[in-house]
């Protein structure tokens, strides 16, 4: 039941029209019948009241008709047609209002529900009943049908049949455009000639809108637009049109080209591409319609010259306003000649899109497609051609793609966190009996840990339900269920073909700064929070033992080694006994060798004073204890613990009811630990003795009687097993005793870490996990892309397993307000990537997604490659050598908030981060020069140049210049020269990131590929155009992926907000205001 208050109604004229439309359906009986049928309709709502007369009314919804009646049994008194309208629902928890807005200009209709659930239900019902909403659904279904048909046609390799023919199912068959796998289906360039202007004195500023008409559906969909070319009637457009492989386009598909004249470019907006297909831009938008034309794809593909010259006509088809040339672009074809043959009205027009070159073997190949398709999806491509300084053409394909790793990596990581936390909770429970003080502490810690574990499990369950886009848009960065997902993670790739240079790929991974947006930045980010927490732990008066972060990390490492090595030692011991039972000397030697290696690693894992100190501390926590020696550790660095003097555990009175704790021998651990080594030595000695006797026996028996030797083998086999079995059992028992004590002692250390900081410790762990998850998803994506592009570069592969991979992050965050907290989160998250190692394995199935193993202090990412690609790797990588990562972060704030931070705030955070990461970069460079031969890498031949870049970077960081973007350019150049992976990050990976990436791309074209200096700005404008390839909905923002409105941006109100939070700015504002007032009244 829904109660509504209606303050405004449709105009009387519309009401009369509505009633007439209802009346045409039939007589009064038919009308009553329709009302009776409404009782079974899903969206029926009752009890509606009008504000004017305060009388209750009944409201019923049928399709796109909203009926209003005076009571439940009466006939409808008014009807509202839900056409060309949209629903506005207020998002606050208390507001239950709905507003119906009409495009026709009719007054808004305000409705109010009785409860929030009713309000939401009515909002959905009214939105779906809207005729435009139904049309959108129909269009989406038709598009889905076309995609299904496309898949069928590609799988079955359908032959061409006329569009008039139909298959046995009654559905039309369409001709697929056969293209190279994973390459665009169709690409073409555009150029206009002899465009007619309304006035002779004015020059045209034109662009072309491209729309697609689906065959047999008669649906026209806006697809893309070119850039605006100014001041000529013969525009040559730099931006081409490309249809990706999965796009449902056929030879029967028609493409409509519409040319617009932009009267004032400054007033033009990107929203041209999202206008309704049946509408032309209004006159007040600053543009006007010139002409349009339509062609079939088959006409372009089958033309001999692969070029069409079409006539542009006005909307009524009468007047000719010029011509437009459509040139087909084919992969692998090169255009000869120079650019001088192109003549236009201005020098800026010496540019056009031409045929793209085929990628070299080192850049792409069919073998790469399965594994890359498992990682990348929904590519968006743009094509360009720019002139070089020697009047040649360079060809550029720009591609942006999403990655499935945005969700895959966080889900794998959360699953590992759950397993690790469950194992830790069990280890805490296995500590055994503790004194009441420590037992209560353990119970509190386990309770808090169980709450966090439940939260991780809920998050993983919610992510498992996600079925939408493969990336998280910026408007979702504050959602709790998506807080582990990176923001706007994309691959930005530029493929350049120059006439005299080798083809080149330039990849940049763009992603929002890894940060815990849902938790907020009121108290700063991880860098500040961790420092503050550690200081509070050190000075806490809580009744627990303080262990430094290094000792805590060591305890986690010991536990990890135990869990890893104990099963391996047991397995090798069983193999040793199996070899003994089979009397196989070679197998016995190999098994003994593996057992010895793993046992030595096991013994050395406990060769640390921390274990001894933790065992002593654990003993003092038992219900009763008497020490032969003082239990106080010497100091925190030497012994690994510092017992608090207040309520010290050693001061707990002995409880005589537990006699087995009456004494504690500190040297007992040394004996237990040494017994493992002694047991191993006994096994080794026995194996050597058996092999020696076997050699002597076989020699003597073989000389006398071969058959007797065989008999001896049968009898001695049982002797070997019987003699080794008790020694192996003793080794396992000694190892089990060590494991039990070591596990309990290290679990006790972790108990102290958690108890000293509840609940802040767990919240910081959660925040760090969130930030690390976002950073790791980007790193895995970058590594896989870099590995695929460098498979044929032996120098890079050698660098990968000899030195490691450099990963350079370019941060564009300011050091003011919330972004300072984001930068602190980002710095810690990127630093934590140092504990990540990569391993390349051969894929055993069609699933090429990476596999993540490990724990919080150490992760191994297993990247799967198909067999043909795996064979290209060096032997070291194929044998499973772990590959190290060297992440570095350089940040330079560039927005208006950074201006305030530099003038009135503090930039120390940015300076410290840049200085720290410069040292890391120098460390990598030193390893690079020591381990890599000078002629191994193509970029490394200029060693002095690379060294000079590092020195220049050092000087710029020390200069502390405001907004010194030279730091970013130098760091990016050094990264590319050392075969690193590039990342660019800002708050949401939108505006600042896109500006930085496009500037970097054009700078590369200028410096590395001889882009003509007069075309730098125009090339930059083309790449920065927000027009994208693909159909756009009317309310979609291609940059943010969320709904947009016409609200003014926050920067219009920015200065006033700043004045309220800064006393210095407030004083300046008051002085300036006073001066302005005096000047005004004088």
Short mmCIF file of N, CA, C and O in Angstrom, two decimals, residues 292-372:
data_model
loop_
_atom_site.label_atom_id
_atom_site.label_comp_id
_atom_site.label_asym_id
_atom_site.label_seq_id
_atom_site.Cartn_x
_atom_site.Cartn_y
_atom_site.Cartn_z
N UNK A 292 24.51 14.85 -44.49
CA UNK A 292 24.72 13.47 -44.10
C UNK A 292 24.66 12.58 -45.32
O UNK A 292 24.18 12.97 -46.39
N UNK A 293 25.17 11.35 -45.14
CA UNK A 293 25.12 10.34 -46.19
C UNK A 293 25.19 8.97 -45.54
O UNK A 293 25.57 8.84 -44.38
N UNK A 294 24.83 7.94 -46.31
CA UNK A 294 24.81 6.58 -45.80
C UNK A 294 25.42 5.65 -46.83
O UNK A 294 25.25 5.84 -48.04
N UNK A 295 26.14 4.63 -46.35
CA UNK A 295 26.71 3.62 -47.26
C UNK A 295 26.66 2.26 -46.59
O UNK A 295 26.61 2.14 -45.37
N UNK A 296 26.66 1.21 -47.41
CA UNK A 296 26.71 -0.15 -46.93
C UNK A 296 28.16 -0.57 -46.75
O UNK A 296 29.04 -0.20 -47.53
N UNK A 297 28.39 -1.40 -45.75
CA UNK A 297 29.75 -1.88 -45.50
C UNK A 297 30.26 -2.68 -46.69
O UNK A 297 31.44 -2.59 -47.06
N UNK A 298 29.38 -3.45 -47.33
CA UNK A 298 29.80 -4.25 -48.48
C UNK A 298 30.32 -3.38 -49.61
O UNK A 298 31.26 -3.76 -50.32
N UNK A 299 29.72 -2.20 -49.80
CA UNK A 299 30.18 -1.31 -50.87
C UNK A 299 31.62 -0.87 -50.64
O UNK A 299 32.41 -0.76 -51.59
N UNK A 300 31.98 -0.63 -49.39
CA UNK A 300 33.34 -0.21 -49.08
C UNK A 300 34.32 -1.37 -49.18
O UNK A 300 35.40 -1.24 -49.75
N UNK A 301 33.93 -2.53 -48.63
CA UNK A 301 34.84 -3.67 -48.62
C UNK A 301 35.10 -4.21 -50.02
O UNK A 301 36.22 -4.61 -50.34
N UNK A 302 34.09 -4.19 -50.90
CA UNK A 302 34.22 -4.79 -52.22
C UNK A 302 34.63 -3.81 -53.31
O UNK A 302 34.79 -4.21 -54.46
N UNK A 303 34.78 -2.55 -52.96
CA UNK A 303 35.20 -1.58 -53.97
C UNK A 303 36.64 -1.86 -54.38
O UNK A 303 37.47 -2.26 -53.57
N UNK A 304 36.95 -1.65 -55.65
CA UNK A 304 38.28 -1.95 -56.17
C UNK A 304 39.35 -1.10 -55.51
O UNK A 304 40.41 -1.60 -55.12
N UNK A 305 39.10 0.18 -55.41
CA UNK A 305 40.07 1.09 -54.81
C UNK A 305 39.95 1.15 -53.30
O UNK A 305 40.71 1.88 -52.65
N UNK A 306 38.97 0.40 -52.75
CA UNK A 306 38.72 0.39 -51.31
C UNK A 306 38.54 1.82 -50.79
O UNK A 306 39.04 2.20 -49.75
N UNK A 307 37.79 2.55 -51.58
CA UNK A 307 37.52 3.95 -51.23
C UNK A 307 36.16 4.33 -51.81
O UNK A 307 35.81 3.93 -52.92
N UNK A 308 35.40 5.08 -51.05
CA UNK A 308 34.11 5.58 -51.50
C UNK A 308 34.10 7.09 -51.44
O UNK A 308 34.60 7.68 -50.47
N UNK A 309 33.54 7.72 -52.47
CA UNK A 309 33.33 9.17 -52.48
C UNK A 309 31.83 9.40 -52.50
O UNK A 309 31.15 9.07 -53.49
N UNK A 310 31.31 9.93 -51.40
CA UNK A 310 29.87 10.06 -51.21
C UNK A 310 29.47 11.52 -51.17
O UNK A 310 30.25 12.39 -50.75
N UNK A 311 28.26 11.76 -51.61
CA UNK A 311 27.72 13.12 -51.62
C UNK A 311 26.99 13.40 -50.32
O UNK A 311 26.16 12.61 -49.87
N UNK A 312 27.30 14.55 -49.74
CA UNK A 312 26.62 14.99 -48.53
C UNK A 312 25.41 15.84 -48.91
O UNK A 312 25.53 16.77 -49.70
N UNK A 313 24.27 15.49 -48.32
CA UNK A 313 23.06 16.22 -48.62
C UNK A 313 22.39 16.68 -47.32
O UNK A 313 22.67 16.15 -46.24
N UNK A 314 21.52 17.65 -47.44
CA UNK A 314 20.77 18.15 -46.29
C UNK A 314 19.77 17.09 -45.83
O UNK A 314 19.57 16.07 -46.49
N UNK A 315 19.11 17.37 -44.72
CA UNK A 315 18.21 16.38 -44.14
C UNK A 315 17.04 16.04 -45.04
O UNK A 315 16.52 14.93 -45.01
N UNK A 316 16.59 16.99 -45.87
CA UNK A 316 15.48 16.70 -46.79
C UNK A 316 15.94 16.03 -48.07
O UNK A 316 15.12 15.68 -48.93
N UNK A 317 17.27 15.83 -48.22
CA UNK A 317 17.81 15.15 -49.39
C UNK A 317 17.89 15.98 -50.63
O UNK A 317 18.20 15.46 -51.70
N UNK A 318 17.68 17.27 -50.54
CA UNK A 318 17.65 18.11 -51.72
C UNK A 318 18.98 18.76 -52.05
O UNK A 318 19.57 18.52 -53.11
N UNK A 319 19.52 19.53 -51.16
CA UNK A 319 20.71 20.33 -51.45
C UNK A 319 21.99 19.55 -51.19
O UNK A 319 22.12 18.86 -50.19
N UNK A 320 22.96 19.69 -52.12
CA UNK A 320 24.28 19.09 -51.96
C UNK A 320 25.20 20.07 -51.24
O UNK A 320 25.31 21.23 -51.66
N UNK A 321 25.85 19.60 -50.18
CA UNK A 321 26.70 20.50 -49.38
C UNK A 321 28.16 20.09 -49.42
O UNK A 321 28.99 20.65 -48.68
N UNK A 322 28.55 19.13 -50.27
CA UNK A 322 29.93 18.71 -50.38
C UNK A 322 30.04 17.20 -50.53
O UNK A 322 29.04 16.50 -50.74
N UNK A 323 31.25 16.70 -50.44
CA UNK A 323 31.49 15.26 -50.55
C UNK A 323 32.34 14.80 -49.36
O UNK A 323 33.03 15.60 -48.73
N UNK A 324 32.28 13.50 -49.12
CA UNK A 324 33.08 12.89 -48.05
C UNK A 324 33.72 11.62 -48.60
O UNK A 324 33.07 10.83 -49.28
N UNK A 325 35.00 11.45 -48.34
CA UNK A 325 35.75 10.27 -48.78
C UNK A 325 35.92 9.30 -47.61
O UNK A 325 36.32 9.70 -46.53
N UNK A 326 35.62 8.04 -47.90
CA UNK A 326 35.79 6.98 -46.92
C UNK A 326 36.85 6.04 -47.44
O UNK A 326 36.68 5.41 -48.50
N UNK A 327 37.98 5.90 -46.74
CA UNK A 327 39.09 5.05 -47.15
C UNK A 327 39.19 3.86 -46.21
O UNK A 327 39.30 4.02 -44.99
N UNK A 328 39.15 2.66 -46.80
CA UNK A 328 39.27 1.44 -46.01
C UNK A 328 40.69 1.28 -45.50
O UNK A 328 41.66 1.50 -46.24
N UNK A 329 40.83 0.91 -44.26
CA UNK A 329 42.14 0.67 -43.65
C UNK A 329 42.32 -0.83 -43.52
O UNK A 329 41.48 -1.51 -42.93
N UNK A 330 43.43 -1.36 -44.07
CA UNK A 330 43.73 -2.78 -43.96
C UNK A 330 45.07 -2.96 -43.27
O UNK A 330 46.02 -2.24 -43.55
N UNK A 331 45.10 -3.96 -42.41
CA UNK A 331 46.34 -4.24 -41.70
C UNK A 331 47.39 -4.75 -42.68
O UNK A 331 47.11 -5.53 -43.56
N UNK A 332 48.63 -4.27 -42.49
CA UNK A 332 49.75 -4.77 -43.27
C UNK A 332 50.03 -3.99 -44.53
O UNK A 332 51.07 -4.19 -45.16
N UNK A 333 49.13 -3.10 -44.93
CA UNK A 333 49.38 -2.31 -46.13
C UNK A 333 50.07 -1.01 -45.77
O UNK A 333 49.71 -0.34 -44.81
N UNK A 334 51.04 -0.65 -46.54
CA UNK A 334 51.81 0.58 -46.33
C UNK A 334 51.52 1.54 -47.45
O UNK A 334 51.34 1.16 -48.60
N UNK A 335 51.55 2.81 -47.13
CA UNK A 335 51.31 3.83 -48.13
C UNK A 335 52.64 4.46 -48.51
O UNK A 335 53.40 4.89 -47.65
N UNK A 336 52.94 4.47 -49.81
CA UNK A 336 54.17 5.07 -50.28
C UNK A 336 53.97 6.56 -50.51
O UNK A 336 52.86 7.07 -50.57
N UNK A 337 55.09 7.25 -50.69
CA UNK A 337 55.02 8.67 -50.98
C UNK A 337 55.15 9.52 -49.76
O UNK A 337 55.19 9.04 -48.63
N UNK A 338 55.23 10.82 -49.96
CA UNK A 338 55.41 11.78 -48.89
C UNK A 338 54.12 12.55 -48.67
O UNK A 338 53.17 12.45 -49.43
N UNK A 339 54.13 13.39 -47.66
CA UNK A 339 52.92 14.10 -47.30
C UNK A 339 52.69 15.33 -48.16
O UNK A 339 51.66 15.96 -48.06
N UNK A 340 53.65 15.68 -49.03
CA UNK A 340 53.51 16.91 -49.80
C UNK A 340 52.39 16.85 -50.82
O UNK A 340 51.97 17.89 -51.33
N UNK A 341 51.93 15.65 -51.13
CA UNK A 341 50.87 15.55 -52.13
C UNK A 341 49.52 15.95 -51.57
O UNK A 341 48.56 16.07 -52.31
N UNK A 342 49.42 16.15 -50.26
CA UNK A 342 48.16 16.55 -49.64
C UNK A 342 48.15 18.07 -49.53
O UNK A 342 48.97 18.64 -48.85
N UNK A 343 47.22 18.69 -50.19
CA UNK A 343 47.12 20.15 -50.12
C UNK A 343 45.77 20.53 -49.57
O UNK A 343 44.74 20.02 -49.97
N UNK A 344 45.77 21.46 -48.63
CA UNK A 344 44.55 21.94 -48.01
C UNK A 344 44.62 23.43 -47.86
O UNK A 344 45.57 24.08 -48.26
N UNK A 345 43.58 23.98 -47.21
CA UNK A 345 43.53 25.42 -47.03
C UNK A 345 44.60 25.91 -46.08
O UNK A 345 45.08 27.03 -46.20
N UNK A 346 44.98 25.10 -45.13
CA UNK A 346 45.97 25.53 -44.14
C UNK A 346 47.03 24.46 -43.98
O UNK A 346 46.84 23.30 -44.33
N UNK A 347 48.17 24.87 -43.44
CA UNK A 347 49.26 23.91 -43.22
C UNK A 347 48.87 22.85 -42.22
O UNK A 347 49.34 21.73 -42.28
N UNK A 348 47.98 23.19 -41.30
CA UNK A 348 47.59 22.25 -40.26
C UNK A 348 46.83 21.06 -40.83
O UNK A 348 46.60 20.08 -40.13
N UNK A 349 46.42 21.13 -42.11
CA UNK A 349 45.61 20.05 -42.67
C UNK A 349 46.45 18.99 -43.36
O UNK A 349 45.91 18.09 -43.97
N UNK A 350 47.77 19.06 -43.32
CA UNK A 350 48.60 18.04 -43.95
C UNK A 350 48.64 16.78 -43.10
O UNK A 350 49.67 16.41 -42.57
N UNK A 351 47.53 16.17 -42.95
CA UNK A 351 47.48 14.99 -42.10
C UNK A 351 46.22 14.20 -42.39
O UNK A 351 45.17 14.77 -42.59
N UNK A 352 46.34 12.89 -42.44
CA UNK A 352 45.18 12.03 -42.64
C UNK A 352 45.48 10.65 -42.10
O UNK A 352 46.62 10.26 -41.95
N UNK A 353 44.44 9.93 -41.85
CA UNK A 353 44.60 8.56 -41.36
C UNK A 353 44.84 7.62 -42.53
O UNK A 353 44.17 7.70 -43.54
N UNK A 354 45.80 6.71 -42.41
CA UNK A 354 46.08 5.75 -43.48
C UNK A 354 46.09 4.35 -42.90
O UNK A 354 45.80 4.13 -41.74
N UNK A 355 46.50 3.43 -43.74
CA UNK A 355 46.44 2.03 -43.38
C UNK A 355 47.47 1.71 -42.30
O UNK A 355 48.63 2.04 -42.43
N UNK A 356 47.02 0.99 -41.31
CA UNK A 356 47.89 0.61 -40.19
C UNK A 356 48.78 -0.53 -40.62
O UNK A 356 48.43 -1.36 -41.45
N UNK A 357 49.97 -0.60 -40.05
CA UNK A 357 50.91 -1.66 -40.38
C UNK A 357 50.62 -2.90 -39.57
O UNK A 357 49.98 -2.85 -38.53
N UNK A 358 51.12 -4.01 -40.04
CA UNK A 358 50.99 -5.25 -39.28
C UNK A 358 52.03 -5.29 -38.18
O UNK A 358 53.14 -4.81 -38.34
N UNK A 359 51.66 -5.88 -37.07
CA UNK A 359 52.59 -5.96 -35.96
C UNK A 359 53.67 -6.97 -36.27
O UNK A 359 53.48 -7.95 -36.98
N UNK A 360 54.86 -6.71 -35.75
CA UNK A 360 55.97 -7.63 -35.93
C UNK A 360 55.79 -8.86 -35.06
O UNK A 360 54.95 -8.91 -34.18
N UNK A 361 56.64 -9.84 -35.30
CA UNK A 361 56.53 -11.09 -34.54
C UNK A 361 56.73 -10.86 -33.06
O UNK A 361 56.12 -11.51 -32.22
N UNK A 362 57.57 -9.90 -32.73
CA UNK A 362 57.84 -9.65 -31.32
C UNK A 362 56.74 -8.91 -30.62
O UNK A 362 56.73 -8.80 -29.41
N UNK A 363 55.79 -8.36 -31.39
CA UNK A 363 54.74 -7.56 -30.77
C UNK A 363 53.45 -8.35 -30.63
O UNK A 363 52.77 -8.27 -29.62
N UNK A 364 53.12 -9.11 -31.60
CA UNK A 364 51.86 -9.85 -31.49
C UNK A 364 52.00 -11.16 -32.23
O UNK A 364 52.88 -11.36 -33.05
N UNK A 365 51.13 -12.07 -31.96
CA UNK A 365 51.13 -13.37 -32.61
C UNK A 365 49.92 -14.15 -32.18
O UNK A 365 49.33 -13.89 -31.14
N UNK A 366 49.55 -15.14 -32.98
CA UNK A 366 48.36 -15.91 -32.65
C UNK A 366 48.53 -16.70 -31.36
O UNK A 366 47.56 -16.98 -30.67
N UNK A 367 49.77 -17.07 -31.04
CA UNK A 367 49.99 -17.84 -29.81
C UNK A 367 49.68 -17.02 -28.57
O UNK A 367 49.39 -17.56 -27.51
N UNK A 368 49.79 -15.72 -28.68
CA UNK A 368 49.56 -14.86 -27.52
C UNK A 368 48.08 -14.68 -27.21
O UNK A 368 47.73 -14.31 -26.09
N UNK A 369 47.23 -14.93 -28.19
CA UNK A 369 45.83 -14.53 -28.05
C UNK A 369 45.10 -15.21 -26.91
O UNK A 369 44.41 -14.52 -26.14
N UNK A 370 45.19 -16.52 -26.71
CA UNK A 370 44.39 -17.14 -25.64
C UNK A 370 44.72 -16.58 -24.26
O UNK A 370 43.82 -16.26 -23.49
N UNK A 371 46.00 -16.46 -23.95
CA UNK A 371 46.37 -16.00 -22.62
C UNK A 371 46.07 -14.52 -22.44
O UNK A 371 45.69 -14.08 -21.35
N UNK A 372 46.25 -13.72 -23.49
CA UNK A 372 45.93 -12.29 -23.38
C UNK A 372 44.44 -12.07 -23.28
O UNK A 372 43.98 -11.19 -22.54
#
